[in-house]
Amino acid sequence: DQQVKQNSPSLSVQEGRISILNCDYTNSMFDYFLWYKKYPAEGPTFLISISSIKDKNEDGRFTVFLNKSAKHLSLHIVPSQPGDSAVYFCAASVGKSNFNKFYFGSGTKLNVKP
Amino acid sequence: GAVVSQHPSRVICKSGTSVKIECRSLDFQATTMFWYRQFPKKSLMLMATSNEGSKATYEQGVEKDKFLINHASLTLSTLTVTSAHPEDSSFYICSAPNQGSRNYGYTFGSGTRLTVV
């Protein structure tokens, strides 16, 4: 039973435009969310996080939005760059500890076209 | 930053043989290592959590006699897929919790693509 879902396996965006990646979760106990980025032949790397006490967190071109009532979060990349082309995973956990179990989505492959 | 080195990156083995996957933390001590597997177009699924010096904790539905995990030191955790079958073909990846209050989440290895023929 997947508790974290990314329903779009792929997304294609023109360079300079906004990329919006979506993630839904089912467990209302989740209170800490992360986005990871993965290039081919490499492990995922941390991108941005948000805890449930916030509804938005921004870091440069990356912004994560959290809608707790809808159990939905999204990652916005503005402006998108070709180097952003990668697979993006969202992950959720109960409690803000790196030693907690994280549940991952299946990933969305973003292609930013020059 | 923290680095987790995972080997091999790709392995093909015959049915019935065993395969060992190693994950090493290169510049920090990993008291805990998480082992995930991913089927095509599916989520990263947690298989087990290994802790240095103690028995691994397996997730429900994961056969501990088939997926042997050893965390013999603070820098090395291994996953051995015993008597591998084609249905064990998957992408296996390890991760260690990041250290420090401002380092969120995990540091992942680069993953191992296992193909059992």
Short mmCIF file of C-alpha atoms in Angstrom, two decimals:
data_model
loop_
_atom_site.label_atom_id
_atom_site.label_comp_id
_atom_site.label_asym_id
_atom_site.label_seq_id
_atom_site.Cartn_x
_atom_site.Cartn_y
_atom_site.Cartn_z
CA ASP A 1 0.00 0.00 0.00
CA GLN A 2 1.69 3.16 -1.20
CA GLN A 3 1.32 5.92 1.33
CA VAL A 4 3.06 8.46 -0.88
CA LYS A 5 2.09 8.78 -4.51
CA GLN A 6 3.43 10.68 -7.46
CA ASN A 7 0.88 10.15 -10.16
CA SER A 8 2.80 11.78 -12.98
CA PRO A 9 5.67 9.55 -14.08
CA SER A 10 7.06 12.24 -16.35
CA LEU A 11 6.87 15.95 -17.08
CA SER A 12 8.32 17.99 -19.93
CA VAL A 13 8.84 21.74 -19.61
CA GLN A 14 10.47 24.42 -21.70
CA GLU A 15 13.55 26.11 -20.29
CA GLY A 16 12.66 29.27 -18.37
CA ARG A 17 9.13 28.14 -17.59
CA ILE A 18 7.76 26.81 -14.31
CA SER A 19 7.94 23.11 -13.45
CA ILE A 20 5.32 21.84 -11.00
CA LEU A 21 5.75 18.38 -9.55
CA ASN A 22 2.97 16.93 -7.44
CA CYS A 23 2.83 14.47 -4.60
CA ASP A 24 -0.09 13.06 -2.59
CA TYR A 25 -0.05 11.15 0.66
CA THR A 26 -2.59 9.16 2.59
CA ASN A 27 -1.22 9.05 6.13
CA SER A 28 -2.41 12.07 8.11
CA MET A 29 0.31 11.40 10.68
CA PHE A 30 3.02 12.47 8.24
CA ASP A 31 4.43 15.78 9.38
CA TYR A 32 7.76 16.06 7.62
CA PHE A 33 8.29 16.03 3.88
CA LEU A 34 11.32 16.03 1.66
CA TRP A 35 12.03 16.29 -2.04
CA TYR A 36 14.96 14.46 -3.56
CA LYS A 37 16.52 14.77 -6.96
CA LYS A 38 18.14 11.84 -8.75
CA TYR A 39 20.39 11.81 -11.78
CA PRO A 40 21.03 8.55 -13.68
CA ALA A 41 23.57 6.22 -12.03
CA GLU A 42 23.59 8.35 -8.88
CA GLY A 43 21.76 8.13 -5.58
CA PRO A 44 19.02 10.64 -4.76
CA THR A 45 20.21 13.90 -3.23
CA PHE A 46 18.28 16.11 -0.85
CA LEU A 47 16.66 19.14 -2.43
CA ILE A 48 14.22 20.83 -0.05
CA SER A 49 12.07 20.01 2.96
CA ILE A 50 8.96 21.24 4.70
CA SER A 51 7.40 20.46 8.04
CA SER A 52 3.68 20.42 8.67
CA ILE A 53 3.76 23.63 10.67
CA LYS A 54 4.42 25.49 7.43
CA ASP A 55 2.61 25.63 4.13
CA LYS A 56 5.49 26.94 2.08
CA ASN A 57 9.24 26.74 2.04
CA GLU A 58 11.43 28.47 -0.49
CA ASP A 59 15.06 27.95 -1.41
CA GLY A 60 16.22 29.85 -4.46
CA ARG A 61 14.42 28.59 -7.53
CA PHE A 62 12.75 25.80 -5.56
CA THR A 63 9.57 26.20 -3.54
CA VAL A 64 7.61 23.47 -1.84
CA PHE A 65 3.96 23.97 -0.98
CA LEU A 66 2.06 21.85 1.52
CA ASN A 67 -1.72 21.54 1.65
CA LYS A 68 -2.41 19.46 4.73
CA SER A 69 -6.17 19.33 4.30
CA ALA A 70 -5.73 17.90 0.81
CA LYS A 71 -2.73 15.78 1.83
CA HIS A 72 -0.89 17.23 -1.11
CA LEU A 73 2.45 18.82 -1.68
CA SER A 74 4.04 20.27 -4.74
CA LEU A 75 7.47 21.36 -5.83
CA HIS A 76 7.79 24.44 -8.02
CA ILE A 77 10.93 25.16 -9.97
CA VAL A 78 11.15 28.64 -11.43
CA PRO A 79 12.75 29.23 -13.84
CA SER A 80 13.41 25.70 -15.00
CA GLN A 81 16.86 24.95 -16.39
CA PRO A 82 18.10 22.02 -18.50
CA GLY A 83 20.27 20.95 -15.56
CA ASP A 84 17.10 20.38 -13.56
CA SER A 85 16.30 17.40 -15.79
CA ALA A 86 16.25 14.46 -13.36
CA VAL A 87 13.89 12.20 -11.45
CA TYR A 88 12.27 13.87 -8.44
CA PHE A 89 11.06 11.87 -5.45
CA CYS A 90 8.93 13.14 -2.63
CA ALA A 91 9.20 11.47 0.75
CA ALA A 92 7.29 11.72 4.00
CA SER A 93 7.82 10.70 7.58
CA VAL A 94 6.27 10.95 11.00
CA GLY A 95 8.50 13.19 13.03
CA LYS A 96 11.46 15.32 11.98
CA SER A 97 14.27 12.93 12.59
CA ASN A 98 16.65 11.58 10.02
CA PHE A 99 16.43 8.25 11.82
CA ASN A 100 12.73 7.92 11.14
CA LYS A 101 11.37 5.80 8.35
CA PHE A 102 10.71 7.75 5.19
CA TYR A 103 8.08 6.71 2.67
CA PHE A 104 8.85 7.57 -0.92
CA GLY A 105 6.80 8.21 -4.01
CA SER A 106 7.61 6.51 -7.29
CA GLY A 107 9.25 9.58 -8.77
CA THR A 108 8.55 12.01 -11.59
CA LYS A 109 11.01 12.32 -14.42
CA LEU A 110 11.41 15.97 -15.36
CA ASN A 111 12.75 16.92 -18.76
CA VAL A 112 13.59 20.59 -19.26
CA LYS A 113 13.96 21.34 -22.94
CA PRO A 114 16.45 24.03 -24.02
CA GLY B 1 29.52 16.51 2.41
CA ALA B 2 28.60 13.02 3.48
CA VAL B 3 29.15 10.25 0.94
CA VAL B 4 27.82 6.71 0.90
CA SER B 5 29.65 4.46 -1.53
CA GLN B 6 27.65 1.51 -2.85
CA HIS B 7 29.06 -1.43 -4.82
CA PRO B 8 28.53 -2.99 -7.23
CA SER B 9 26.50 -0.59 -9.33
CA ARG B 10 25.30 -3.36 -11.57
CA VAL B 11 25.36 -7.14 -11.24
CA ILE B 12 24.00 -10.04 -13.24
CA CYS B 13 23.86 -13.41 -11.55
CA LYS B 14 22.44 -16.85 -12.16
CA SER B 15 19.41 -18.17 -10.35
CA GLY B 16 20.33 -19.87 -7.12
CA THR B 17 23.49 -17.89 -6.47
CA SER B 18 24.00 -15.23 -3.81
CA VAL B 19 24.92 -11.61 -4.33
CA LYS B 20 26.44 -9.23 -1.81
CA ILE B 21 25.92 -5.49 -1.98
CA GLU B 22 28.11 -3.21 0.10
CA CYS B 23 27.50 0.28 1.38
CA ARG B 24 30.25 2.25 3.00
CA SER B 25 30.02 5.63 4.66
CA LEU B 26 33.20 7.37 3.56
CA ASP B 27 33.56 10.37 5.82
CA PHE B 28 31.16 9.78 8.66
CA GLN B 29 30.01 7.01 10.94
CA ALA B 30 26.72 5.48 9.96
CA THR B 31 25.21 3.81 13.00
CA THR B 32 22.07 3.18 10.97
CA MET B 33 21.62 2.19 7.34
CA PHE B 34 18.33 1.91 5.50
CA TRP B 35 17.98 -0.56 2.63
CA TYR B 36 15.45 0.11 -0.10
CA ARG B 37 14.43 -1.63 -3.28
CA GLN B 38 12.63 -0.18 -6.24
CA PHE B 39 10.71 -2.01 -8.94
CA PRO B 40 10.19 -0.23 -12.26
CA LYS B 41 7.79 2.68 -11.96
CA LYS B 42 7.24 1.93 -8.29
CA SER B 43 8.22 3.67 -5.08
CA LEU B 44 11.39 3.13 -3.16
CA MET B 45 10.24 0.52 -0.66
CA LEU B 46 12.02 0.20 2.65
CA MET B 47 13.21 -3.37 3.15
CA ALA B 48 15.07 -3.18 6.41
CA THR B 49 16.97 -0.99 8.82
CA SER B 50 20.40 -2.08 9.94
CA ASN B 51 22.04 -0.85 13.10
CA GLU B 52 25.68 -1.31 13.89
CA GLY B 53 26.21 -4.12 16.35
CA SER B 54 22.64 -5.37 16.45
CA LYS B 55 20.19 -7.32 14.35
CA ALA B 56 18.50 -5.64 11.44
CA THR B 57 14.84 -4.72 11.60
CA TYR B 58 12.89 -5.99 8.61
CA GLU B 59 9.73 -4.53 7.17
CA GLN B 60 6.64 -6.65 6.95
CA GLY B 61 6.76 -9.07 4.05
CA VAL B 62 10.54 -9.00 3.67
CA GLU B 63 12.18 -12.40 4.18
CA LYS B 64 15.09 -11.95 6.53
CA ASP B 65 16.61 -15.30 5.61
CA LYS B 66 16.66 -14.27 1.99
CA PHE B 67 17.91 -10.74 2.43
CA LEU B 68 20.73 -10.99 4.92
CA ILE B 69 21.87 -7.70 6.35
CA ASN B 70 25.05 -7.21 8.28
CA HIS B 71 26.22 -3.98 9.84
CA ALA B 72 29.57 -5.06 11.17
CA SER B 73 31.13 -1.65 11.63
CA LEU B 74 30.21 2.01 11.80
CA THR B 75 31.18 2.46 8.16
CA LEU B 76 29.99 -0.73 6.46
CA SER B 77 26.61 -2.34 5.95
CA THR B 78 26.02 -5.22 3.56
CA LEU B 79 22.94 -6.77 1.98
CA THR B 80 23.24 -10.32 0.68
CA VAL B 81 20.51 -11.64 -1.58
CA THR B 82 20.66 -15.38 -1.03
CA SER B 83 19.54 -18.00 -3.54
CA ALA B 84 18.53 -15.28 -5.94
CA HIS B 85 15.60 -15.76 -8.30
CA PRO B 86 14.49 -13.69 -11.28
CA GLU B 87 11.80 -12.02 -9.17
CA ASP B 88 14.58 -10.58 -7.00
CA SER B 89 15.74 -8.54 -9.98
CA SER B 90 15.38 -4.97 -8.85
CA PHE B 91 17.18 -1.76 -7.97
CA TYR B 92 18.60 -1.85 -4.44
CA ILE B 93 19.77 1.29 -2.70
CA CYS B 94 21.10 2.07 0.74
CA SER B 95 20.91 5.28 2.69
CA ALA B 96 22.27 6.64 5.94
CA PRO B 97 20.71 9.36 8.08
CA ASN B 98 22.44 12.69 7.71
CA GLN B 99 24.32 14.04 10.64
CA GLY B 100 23.68 17.43 12.17
CA SER B 101 20.55 19.40 12.87
CA ARG B 102 20.54 21.23 9.55
CA ASN B 103 21.20 18.23 7.34
CA TYR B 104 17.87 16.77 6.46
CA GLY B 105 16.99 13.28 5.41
CA TYR B 106 19.40 10.71 4.13
CA THR B 107 22.55 10.36 2.12
CA PHE B 108 21.97 7.70 -0.47
CA GLY B 109 24.32 5.31 -2.17
CA SER B 110 24.22 5.24 -5.96
CA GLY B 111 22.23 2.02 -6.06
CA THR B 112 22.74 -1.50 -7.40
CA ARG B 113 20.87 -2.86 -10.38
CA LEU B 114 20.49 -6.61 -9.81
CA THR B 115 19.46 -8.86 -12.67
CA VAL B 116 18.94 -12.54 -11.95
CA VAL B 117 18.90 -14.78 -15.02
#
